[in-house]
XYZ file of C-alpha atoms in Angstrom:
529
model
C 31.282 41.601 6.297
C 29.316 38.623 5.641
C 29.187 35.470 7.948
C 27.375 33.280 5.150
C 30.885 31.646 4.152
C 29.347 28.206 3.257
C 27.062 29.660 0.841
C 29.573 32.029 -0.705
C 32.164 29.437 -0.919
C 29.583 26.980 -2.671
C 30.041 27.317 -6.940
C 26.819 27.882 -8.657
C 26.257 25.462 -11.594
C 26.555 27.042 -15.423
C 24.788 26.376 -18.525
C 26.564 22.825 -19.180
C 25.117 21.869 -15.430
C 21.743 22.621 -16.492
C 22.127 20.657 -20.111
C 22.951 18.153 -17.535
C 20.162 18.134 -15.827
C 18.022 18.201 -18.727
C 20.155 15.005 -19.889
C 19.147 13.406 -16.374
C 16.252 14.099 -16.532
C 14.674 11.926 -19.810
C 15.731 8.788 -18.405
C 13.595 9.701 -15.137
C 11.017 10.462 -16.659
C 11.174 7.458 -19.034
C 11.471 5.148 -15.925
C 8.196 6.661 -14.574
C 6.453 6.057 -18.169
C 7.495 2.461 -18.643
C 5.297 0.918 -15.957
C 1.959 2.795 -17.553
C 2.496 1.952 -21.029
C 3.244 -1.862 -20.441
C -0.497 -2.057 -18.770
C -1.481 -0.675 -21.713
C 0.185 -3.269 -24.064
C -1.068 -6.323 -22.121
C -3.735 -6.893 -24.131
C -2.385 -6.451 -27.174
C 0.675 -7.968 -26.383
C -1.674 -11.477 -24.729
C -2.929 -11.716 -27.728
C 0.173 -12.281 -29.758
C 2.155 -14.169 -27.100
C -0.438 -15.866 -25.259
C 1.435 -15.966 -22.197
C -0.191 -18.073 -19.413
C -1.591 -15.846 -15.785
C 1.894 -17.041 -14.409
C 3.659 -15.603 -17.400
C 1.584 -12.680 -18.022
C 2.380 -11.482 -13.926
C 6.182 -12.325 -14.659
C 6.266 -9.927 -17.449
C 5.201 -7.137 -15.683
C 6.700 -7.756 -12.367
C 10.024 -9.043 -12.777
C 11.403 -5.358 -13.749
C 10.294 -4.186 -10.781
C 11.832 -7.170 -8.679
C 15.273 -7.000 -10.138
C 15.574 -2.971 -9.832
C 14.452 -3.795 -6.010
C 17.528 -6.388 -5.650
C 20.037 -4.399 -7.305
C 19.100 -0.674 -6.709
C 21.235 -1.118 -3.611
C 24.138 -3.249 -4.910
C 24.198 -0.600 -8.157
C 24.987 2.268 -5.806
C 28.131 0.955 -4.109
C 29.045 -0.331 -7.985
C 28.894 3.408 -9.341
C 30.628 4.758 -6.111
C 33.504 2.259 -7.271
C 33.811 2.393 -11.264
C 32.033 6.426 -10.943
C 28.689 7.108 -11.403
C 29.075 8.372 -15.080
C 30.378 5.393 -16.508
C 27.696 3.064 -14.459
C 25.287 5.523 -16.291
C 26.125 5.083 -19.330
C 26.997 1.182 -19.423
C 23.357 0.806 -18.025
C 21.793 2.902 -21.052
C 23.791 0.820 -23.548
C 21.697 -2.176 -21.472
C 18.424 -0.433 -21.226
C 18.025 0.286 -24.991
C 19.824 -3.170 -26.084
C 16.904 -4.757 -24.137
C 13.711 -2.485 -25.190
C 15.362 -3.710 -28.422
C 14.805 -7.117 -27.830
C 11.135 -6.369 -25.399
C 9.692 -4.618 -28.876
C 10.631 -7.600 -30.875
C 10.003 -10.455 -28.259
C 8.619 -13.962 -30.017
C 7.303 -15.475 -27.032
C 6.610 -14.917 -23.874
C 9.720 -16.552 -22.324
C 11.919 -13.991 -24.233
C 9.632 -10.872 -22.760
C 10.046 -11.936 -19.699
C 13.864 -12.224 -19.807
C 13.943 -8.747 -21.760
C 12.363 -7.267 -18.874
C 14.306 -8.650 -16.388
C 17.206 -6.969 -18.418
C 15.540 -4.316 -18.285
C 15.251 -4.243 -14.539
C 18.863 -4.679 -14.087
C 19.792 -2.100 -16.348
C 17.056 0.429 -14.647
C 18.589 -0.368 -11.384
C 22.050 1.381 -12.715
C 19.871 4.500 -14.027
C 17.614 5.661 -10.761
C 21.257 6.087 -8.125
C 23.133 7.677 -11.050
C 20.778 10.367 -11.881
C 20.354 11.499 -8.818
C 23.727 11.488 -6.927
C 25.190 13.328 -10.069
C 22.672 16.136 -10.023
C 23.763 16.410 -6.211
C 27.546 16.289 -7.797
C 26.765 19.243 -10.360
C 24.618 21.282 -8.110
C 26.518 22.454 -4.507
C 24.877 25.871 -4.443
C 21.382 24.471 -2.204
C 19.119 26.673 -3.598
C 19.924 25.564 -7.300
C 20.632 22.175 -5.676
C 16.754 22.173 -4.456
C 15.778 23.434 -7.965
C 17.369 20.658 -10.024
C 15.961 17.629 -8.017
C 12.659 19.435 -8.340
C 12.907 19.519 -11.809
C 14.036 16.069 -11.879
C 11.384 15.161 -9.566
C 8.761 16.883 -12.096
C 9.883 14.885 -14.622
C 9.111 11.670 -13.159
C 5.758 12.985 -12.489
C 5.535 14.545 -16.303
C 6.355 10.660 -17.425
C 3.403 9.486 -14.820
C 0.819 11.994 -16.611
C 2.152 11.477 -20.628
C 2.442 7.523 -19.841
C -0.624 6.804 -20.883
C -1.324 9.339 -23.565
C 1.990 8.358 -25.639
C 1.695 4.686 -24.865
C -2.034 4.914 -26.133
C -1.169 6.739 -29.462
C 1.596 3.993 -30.420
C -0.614 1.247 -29.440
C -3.537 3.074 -31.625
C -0.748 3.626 -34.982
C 2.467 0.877 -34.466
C 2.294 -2.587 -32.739
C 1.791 -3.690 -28.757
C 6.261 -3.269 -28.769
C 6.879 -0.130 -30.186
C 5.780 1.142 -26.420
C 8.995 -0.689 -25.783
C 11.008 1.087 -28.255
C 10.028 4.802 -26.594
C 13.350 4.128 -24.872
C 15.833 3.457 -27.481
C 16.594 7.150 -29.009
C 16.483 8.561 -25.146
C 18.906 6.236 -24.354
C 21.111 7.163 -27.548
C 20.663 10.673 -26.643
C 22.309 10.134 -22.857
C 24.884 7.726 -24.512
C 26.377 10.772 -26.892
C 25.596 13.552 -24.811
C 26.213 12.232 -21.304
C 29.884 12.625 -21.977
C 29.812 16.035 -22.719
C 27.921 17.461 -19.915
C 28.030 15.223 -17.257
C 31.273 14.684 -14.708
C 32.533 11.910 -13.630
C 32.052 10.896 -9.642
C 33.707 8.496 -7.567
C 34.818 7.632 -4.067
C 38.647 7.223 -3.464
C 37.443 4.609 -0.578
C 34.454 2.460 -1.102
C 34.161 -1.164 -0.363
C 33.883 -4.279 -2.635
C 29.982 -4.604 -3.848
C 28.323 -7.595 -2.192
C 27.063 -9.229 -4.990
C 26.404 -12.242 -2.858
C 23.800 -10.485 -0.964
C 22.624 -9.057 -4.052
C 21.794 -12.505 -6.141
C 21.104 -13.972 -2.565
C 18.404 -11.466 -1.713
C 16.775 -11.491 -5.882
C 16.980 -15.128 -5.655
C 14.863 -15.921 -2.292
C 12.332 -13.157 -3.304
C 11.865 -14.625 -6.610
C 11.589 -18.221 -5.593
C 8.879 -16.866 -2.887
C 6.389 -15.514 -5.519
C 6.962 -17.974 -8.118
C 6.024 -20.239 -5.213
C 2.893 -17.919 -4.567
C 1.514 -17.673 -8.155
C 1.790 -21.097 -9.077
C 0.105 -21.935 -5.719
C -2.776 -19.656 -6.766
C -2.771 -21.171 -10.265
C -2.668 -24.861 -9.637
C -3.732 -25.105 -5.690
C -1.796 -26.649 -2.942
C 0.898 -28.811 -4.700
C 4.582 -29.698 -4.342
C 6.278 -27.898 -6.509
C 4.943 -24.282 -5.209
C 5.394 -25.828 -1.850
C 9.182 -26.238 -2.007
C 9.532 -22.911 -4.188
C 7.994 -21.050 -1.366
C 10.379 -22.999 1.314
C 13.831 -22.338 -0.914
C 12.834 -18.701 -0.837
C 11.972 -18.693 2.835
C 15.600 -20.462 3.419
C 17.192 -18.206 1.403
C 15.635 -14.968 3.086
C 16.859 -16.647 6.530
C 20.281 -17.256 4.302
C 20.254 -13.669 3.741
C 19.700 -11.915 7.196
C 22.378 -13.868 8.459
C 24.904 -12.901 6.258
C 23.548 -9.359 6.838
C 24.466 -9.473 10.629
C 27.648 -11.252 10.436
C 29.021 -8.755 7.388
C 30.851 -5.465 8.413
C 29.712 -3.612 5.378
C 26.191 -5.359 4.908
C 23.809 -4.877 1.815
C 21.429 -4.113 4.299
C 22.030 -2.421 7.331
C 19.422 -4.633 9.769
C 20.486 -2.242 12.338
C 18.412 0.347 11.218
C 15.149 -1.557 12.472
C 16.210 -1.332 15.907
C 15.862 2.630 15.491
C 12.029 3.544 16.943
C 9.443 3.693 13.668
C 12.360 2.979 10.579
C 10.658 -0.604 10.147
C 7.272 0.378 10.587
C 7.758 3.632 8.124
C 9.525 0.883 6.184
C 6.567 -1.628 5.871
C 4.186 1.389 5.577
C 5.464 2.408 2.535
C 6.350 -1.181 1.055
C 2.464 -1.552 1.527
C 1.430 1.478 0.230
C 3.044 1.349 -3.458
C 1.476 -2.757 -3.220
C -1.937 -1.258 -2.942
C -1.392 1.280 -6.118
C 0.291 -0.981 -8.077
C -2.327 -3.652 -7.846
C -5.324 -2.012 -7.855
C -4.220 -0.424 -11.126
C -3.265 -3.554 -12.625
C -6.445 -4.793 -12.616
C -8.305 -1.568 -13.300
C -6.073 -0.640 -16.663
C -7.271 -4.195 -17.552
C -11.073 -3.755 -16.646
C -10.735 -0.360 -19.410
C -9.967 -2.223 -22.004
C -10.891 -5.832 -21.688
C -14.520 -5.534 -19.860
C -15.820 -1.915 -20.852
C -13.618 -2.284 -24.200
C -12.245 1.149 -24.565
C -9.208 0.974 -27.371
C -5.819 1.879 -25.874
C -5.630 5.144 -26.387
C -9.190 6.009 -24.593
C -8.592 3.973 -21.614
C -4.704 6.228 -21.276
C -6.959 8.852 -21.300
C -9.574 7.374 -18.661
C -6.557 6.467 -15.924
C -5.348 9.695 -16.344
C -8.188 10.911 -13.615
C -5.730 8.561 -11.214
C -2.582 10.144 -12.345
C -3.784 13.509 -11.149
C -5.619 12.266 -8.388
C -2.035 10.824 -7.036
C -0.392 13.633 -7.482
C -2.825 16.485 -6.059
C -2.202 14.160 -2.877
C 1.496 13.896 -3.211
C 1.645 17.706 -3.636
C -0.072 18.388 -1.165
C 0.827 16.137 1.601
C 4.163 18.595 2.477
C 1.741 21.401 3.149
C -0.367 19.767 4.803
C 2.636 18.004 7.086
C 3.175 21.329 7.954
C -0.444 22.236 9.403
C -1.899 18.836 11.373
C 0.043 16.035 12.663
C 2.025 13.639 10.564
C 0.308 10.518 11.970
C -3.194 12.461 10.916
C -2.068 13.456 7.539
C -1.256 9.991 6.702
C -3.798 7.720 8.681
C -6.476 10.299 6.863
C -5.229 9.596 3.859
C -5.337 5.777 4.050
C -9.122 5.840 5.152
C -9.576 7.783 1.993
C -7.700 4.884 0.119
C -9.929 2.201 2.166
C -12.982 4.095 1.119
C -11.824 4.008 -2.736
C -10.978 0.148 -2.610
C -14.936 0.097 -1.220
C -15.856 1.667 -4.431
C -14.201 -0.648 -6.537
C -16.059 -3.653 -4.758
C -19.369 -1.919 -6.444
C -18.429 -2.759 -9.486
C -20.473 -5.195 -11.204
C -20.032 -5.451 -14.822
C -18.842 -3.683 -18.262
C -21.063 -0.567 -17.770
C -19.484 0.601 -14.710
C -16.741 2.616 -15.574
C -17.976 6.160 -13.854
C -17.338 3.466 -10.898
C -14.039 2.052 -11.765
C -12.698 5.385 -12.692
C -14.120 6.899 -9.497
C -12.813 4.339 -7.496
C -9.338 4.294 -9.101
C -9.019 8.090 -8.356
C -9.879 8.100 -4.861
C -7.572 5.383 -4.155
C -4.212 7.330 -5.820
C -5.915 10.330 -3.516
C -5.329 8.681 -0.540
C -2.383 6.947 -1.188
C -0.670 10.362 -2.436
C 0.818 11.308 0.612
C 2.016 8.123 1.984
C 3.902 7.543 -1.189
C 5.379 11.469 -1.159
C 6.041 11.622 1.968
C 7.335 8.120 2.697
C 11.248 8.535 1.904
C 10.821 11.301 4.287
C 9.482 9.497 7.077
C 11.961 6.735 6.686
C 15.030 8.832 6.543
C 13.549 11.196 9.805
C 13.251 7.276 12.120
C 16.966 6.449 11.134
C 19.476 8.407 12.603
C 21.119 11.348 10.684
C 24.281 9.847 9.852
C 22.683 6.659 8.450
C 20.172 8.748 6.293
C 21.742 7.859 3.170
C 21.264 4.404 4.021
C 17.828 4.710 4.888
C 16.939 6.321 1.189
C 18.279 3.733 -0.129
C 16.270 1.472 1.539
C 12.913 3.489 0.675
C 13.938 3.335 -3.068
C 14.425 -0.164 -3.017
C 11.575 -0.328 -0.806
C 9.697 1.251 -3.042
C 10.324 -0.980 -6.133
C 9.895 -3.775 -4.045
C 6.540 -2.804 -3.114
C 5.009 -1.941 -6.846
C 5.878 -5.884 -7.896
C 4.482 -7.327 -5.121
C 1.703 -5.821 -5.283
C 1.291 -7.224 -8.758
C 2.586 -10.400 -8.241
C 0.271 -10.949 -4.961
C -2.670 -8.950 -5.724
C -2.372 -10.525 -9.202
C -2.359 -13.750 -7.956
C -5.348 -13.613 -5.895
C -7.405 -12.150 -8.743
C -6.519 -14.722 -10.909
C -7.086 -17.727 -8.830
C -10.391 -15.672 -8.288
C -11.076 -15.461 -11.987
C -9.963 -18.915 -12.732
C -12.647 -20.696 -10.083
C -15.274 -18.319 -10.977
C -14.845 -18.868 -14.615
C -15.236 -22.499 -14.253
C -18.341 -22.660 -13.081
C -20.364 -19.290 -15.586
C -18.240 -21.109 -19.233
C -21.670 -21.956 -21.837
C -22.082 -25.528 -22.020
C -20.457 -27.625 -25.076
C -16.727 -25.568 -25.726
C -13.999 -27.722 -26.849
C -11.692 -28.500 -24.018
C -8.626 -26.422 -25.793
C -10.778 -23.080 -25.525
C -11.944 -23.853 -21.819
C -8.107 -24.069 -21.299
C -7.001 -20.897 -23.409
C -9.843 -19.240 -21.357
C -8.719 -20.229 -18.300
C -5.306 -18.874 -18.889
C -6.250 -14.930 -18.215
C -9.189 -12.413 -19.373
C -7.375 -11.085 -22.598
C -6.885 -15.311 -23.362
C -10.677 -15.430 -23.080
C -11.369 -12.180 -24.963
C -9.542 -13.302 -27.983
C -10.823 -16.733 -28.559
C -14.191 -15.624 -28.007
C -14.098 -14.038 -31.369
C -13.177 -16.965 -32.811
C -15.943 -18.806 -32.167
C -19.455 -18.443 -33.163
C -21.684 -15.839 -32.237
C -23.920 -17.504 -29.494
C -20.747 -18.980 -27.784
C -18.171 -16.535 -28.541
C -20.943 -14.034 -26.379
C -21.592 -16.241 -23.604
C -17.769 -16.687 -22.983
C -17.152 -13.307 -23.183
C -19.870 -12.584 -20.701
C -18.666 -15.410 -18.411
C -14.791 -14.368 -18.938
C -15.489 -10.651 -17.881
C -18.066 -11.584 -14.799
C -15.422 -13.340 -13.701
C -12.916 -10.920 -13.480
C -15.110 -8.405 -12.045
C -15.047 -11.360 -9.366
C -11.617 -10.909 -9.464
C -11.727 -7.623 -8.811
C -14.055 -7.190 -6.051
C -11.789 -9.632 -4.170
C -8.903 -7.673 -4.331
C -10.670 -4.735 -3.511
C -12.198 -5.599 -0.440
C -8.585 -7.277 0.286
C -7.333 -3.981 -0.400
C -10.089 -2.229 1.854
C -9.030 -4.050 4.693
C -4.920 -3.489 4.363
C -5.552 0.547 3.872
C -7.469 0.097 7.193
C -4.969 -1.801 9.034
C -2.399 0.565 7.956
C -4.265 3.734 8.860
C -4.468 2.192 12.443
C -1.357 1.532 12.567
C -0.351 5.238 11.354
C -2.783 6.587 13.975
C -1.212 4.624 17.090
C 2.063 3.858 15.860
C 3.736 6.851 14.673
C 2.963 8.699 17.071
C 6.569 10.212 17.150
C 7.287 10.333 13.436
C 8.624 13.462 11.773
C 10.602 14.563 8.868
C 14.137 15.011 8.210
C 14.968 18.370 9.961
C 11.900 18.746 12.004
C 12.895 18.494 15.762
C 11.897 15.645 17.764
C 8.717 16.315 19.936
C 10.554 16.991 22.939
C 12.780 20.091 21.369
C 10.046 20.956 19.893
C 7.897 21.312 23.059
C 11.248 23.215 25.226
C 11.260 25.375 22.006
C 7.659 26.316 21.931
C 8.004 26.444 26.195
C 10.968 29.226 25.728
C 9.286 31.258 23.507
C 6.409 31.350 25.746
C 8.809 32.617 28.006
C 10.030 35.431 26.363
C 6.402 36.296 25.145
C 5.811 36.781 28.989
């Protein structure tokens, strides 16, 4: 008679389970596209909007920000109304605003698009997942479906650039934006039919003040920073950056004083959570900002067309995930702490590469550089959740995923908004002093304003100027580059000292703690004997 009860008693999904999944699965992968194909449409898209550095940093970032602030908050919400229905009311919202992204008139109107399109993505990312976990109870098939899903995100990471580059190449800089309308029409009419319905009898009322609390002080803090690095040391950036700093302080507090926080602060008392925490936060800053300003450098300084330079990151794409697939293996052969602290000198040396670069004919460097980096940073960012979820203890784990999603998030738009920031104010002061003598004060301005600025009024004027601004726009962003570079050289460093003396204890979900382990290797040698 068999003893495996639990697995005989768990139901094994059917065909509608795995329509399901394939359902689930587009807007993942979408999600994982959207970030690609927007670096793609910056020039393009600077060129009809003419947004300023500020506004140009906004429109990328601020999705990032607001699925950060309410990835959380969106969780407890589908819990409450069931994940289903959350699901679909945020794919209603994610294709209403690529709507109105693709046919944005200013920049203004982008950037509020987007940050619709952050909220709505923040209802997406918990759904998918916790229903697959609702549809699949068998583990094996379990295992299967969030591998597929997980292969999806990394299909969108790898086609990103290819179908983003075609539209930009036949339709205008939004049709990248409309990619997500029929997917999201697709979920909206089938999602009923395959998917079920989830909720929890008992959950608590969503803290929205937290939520708006914790979006608010974050967003005042880098508005704050980029207008600092735009226009120097002056009041207004000074009292953004203090409102956001008050409101952070605002925020903790309510955190300790709640019973049912946002944020569960205790977690950071447990050994390596806030370490693992900051680790990772830091990580996706350093990919997120080095290819900011490399996606840029393809197309704006070496002047590939959209559709080449897709094809030119895509050396990155694989790069990060040859490291992300391999980083479990390797977890399993050399110490955890080596695995990752390796990996980040790898990163460090990358960044080093990217402060070679000099000028348009680099791009063997740029490319080189670029790939190297996603190496190293390929197991940090695979095996990050893990590490956070194996410091917390195992009935908070839930809590602590959430936390290394949000984390996550959190991390890719700072790391354009600050790395961003510092390569503009780089480009800006450098620019200032390389601009050809005699340019009307209006194009010095436009100029001023960011590279693809510069790049497009330099073909309005004539030949002899329109080439020396051109020449003085893109030195100066290579500036701008070789600052954050080295910047970034010196952060992968830090943090690969700090993996090699701080995690000393760190381990997975399910491996056993270094003590069992040892009494577990010291009884075997018994028996052996």
């Amino acid at each position: 008679m068999s003893t495996d009860v639990g697995a005989a008693a768990a139901p094994r999904a059917t065909r509608r389970e795995w329509l399901g999944l394939a359902v689930l699965a587009l807007p993942t992968m979408l999600i994982a596209m959207d970030l690609t194909v927007l670096h793609l449409a910056l020039p393009a898209l600077t060129a009809d909007l003419k947004p300023g550095n500020t506004q140009l940093l906004w429109i990328v970032d601020i999705y990032g920000f607001l699925i950060a602030g309410f990835l959380i908050t969106m969780g407890a919400i589908g819990d409450r109304i069931g994940r289903r229905r959350l699901l679909l009311i945020g794919a209603v919202a994610f294709g209403v605003a690529s709507v109105l992204s693709a046919f944005a008139v200013n920049a203004a109107m982008l950037i509020a698009a987007r940050a619709l399109l952050g909220i709505a993505g923040s209802t997406l990312m918990p759904s998918t997942l916790s229903l697959i976990r609702v549809m699949f109870r068998d583990p094996k098939q379990q295992g299967a479906a969030i591998g597929a899903w997980t292969g999806f995100f990394g299909l969108g990471t790898v086609i990103g650039p290819l179908v983003g580059g075609t539209f930009l190449e036949l339709f205008w800089w939004g049709s990248v934006f409309l990619l997500g309308v029929p997917v999201m029409l697709l979920l909206i009419v089938v999602g009923p039919l395959v998917l079920p319905e989830y909720r929890q009898e008992s959950v608590s009322r969503p803290d929205f003040i937290s939520a708006i609390m914790s979006v608010a002080g974050i967003l005042a803090l880098i508005y704050g920073l980029k207008r600092m690095a735009e226009d120097g040391l002056r009041p207004e950036p000074g009292i953004a950056i203090i409102a956001g700093l008050a409101l952070a302080a605002l925020f903790i507090a309510r955190q300790r004083r709640l019973q049912q926080p946002l944020v569960d602060l205790s977690l950071f008392r447990h050994g390596l959570f806030g370490t693992a925490l900051g680790m990772l936060v830091l990580a996706t800053l350093l990919s997120a900002g080095s290819q900011f300003f490399v996606m840029q450098y393809l197309q704006l300084v070496h002047g590939l067309p959209p559709l080449q330079a897709g094809l030119w990151s895509l050396p990155t794409t694989i790069a990060i995930m040859i490291g992300a697939m391999a980083a479990p293996a390797l977890a399993g052969r050399m110490k955890l702490r080596t695995l990752l602290a390796g990996g980040l000198v790898v990163a460090a040396a990358g960044m080093v590469v990217l402060t070679q670069v000099s000028g348009p004919a680099d791009l063997y460097v740029v490319v080189a550089g670029a790939a190297v980096i996603g190496l190293g940073l390929g197991p940090m960012i695979s095996l990050g959740t893990g590490l956070i979820v194996g410091a917390a203890p195992p009935e908070r784990a839930g809590a602590a995923s959430a936390m290394a999603s949000t984390g996550t998030e959190l991390g890719s738009a700072l790391g354009v908004a600050v790395i961003g920031s510092i390569g503009f104010a780089v480009y800006r002061a450098n620019l200032a002093d390389r601009l050809p003598e005699g340019l009307p004060t209006s194009v010095v301005e436009t100029a001023k304003d960011t590279l693809a600025a510069a790049v497009n009024v330099a073909r309005e004027l004539p030949a002899a100027n329109g080439a020396g601004l051109l020449a003085a726009a893109r030195e100066s962003f290579v500036h701008g580059l070789q600052a954050t570079a080295i910047i970034g050289a010196v952060l992968a460093a830090l943090l690969a000292l700090v993996s090699a003396t701080l995690l000393r204890s760190a381990r997975m979900p399910g491996s056993p703690p270094p003590a069992q382990a040892g009494d577990a290797a010291k009884s075997l040698k018994k028996v052996d004997n």
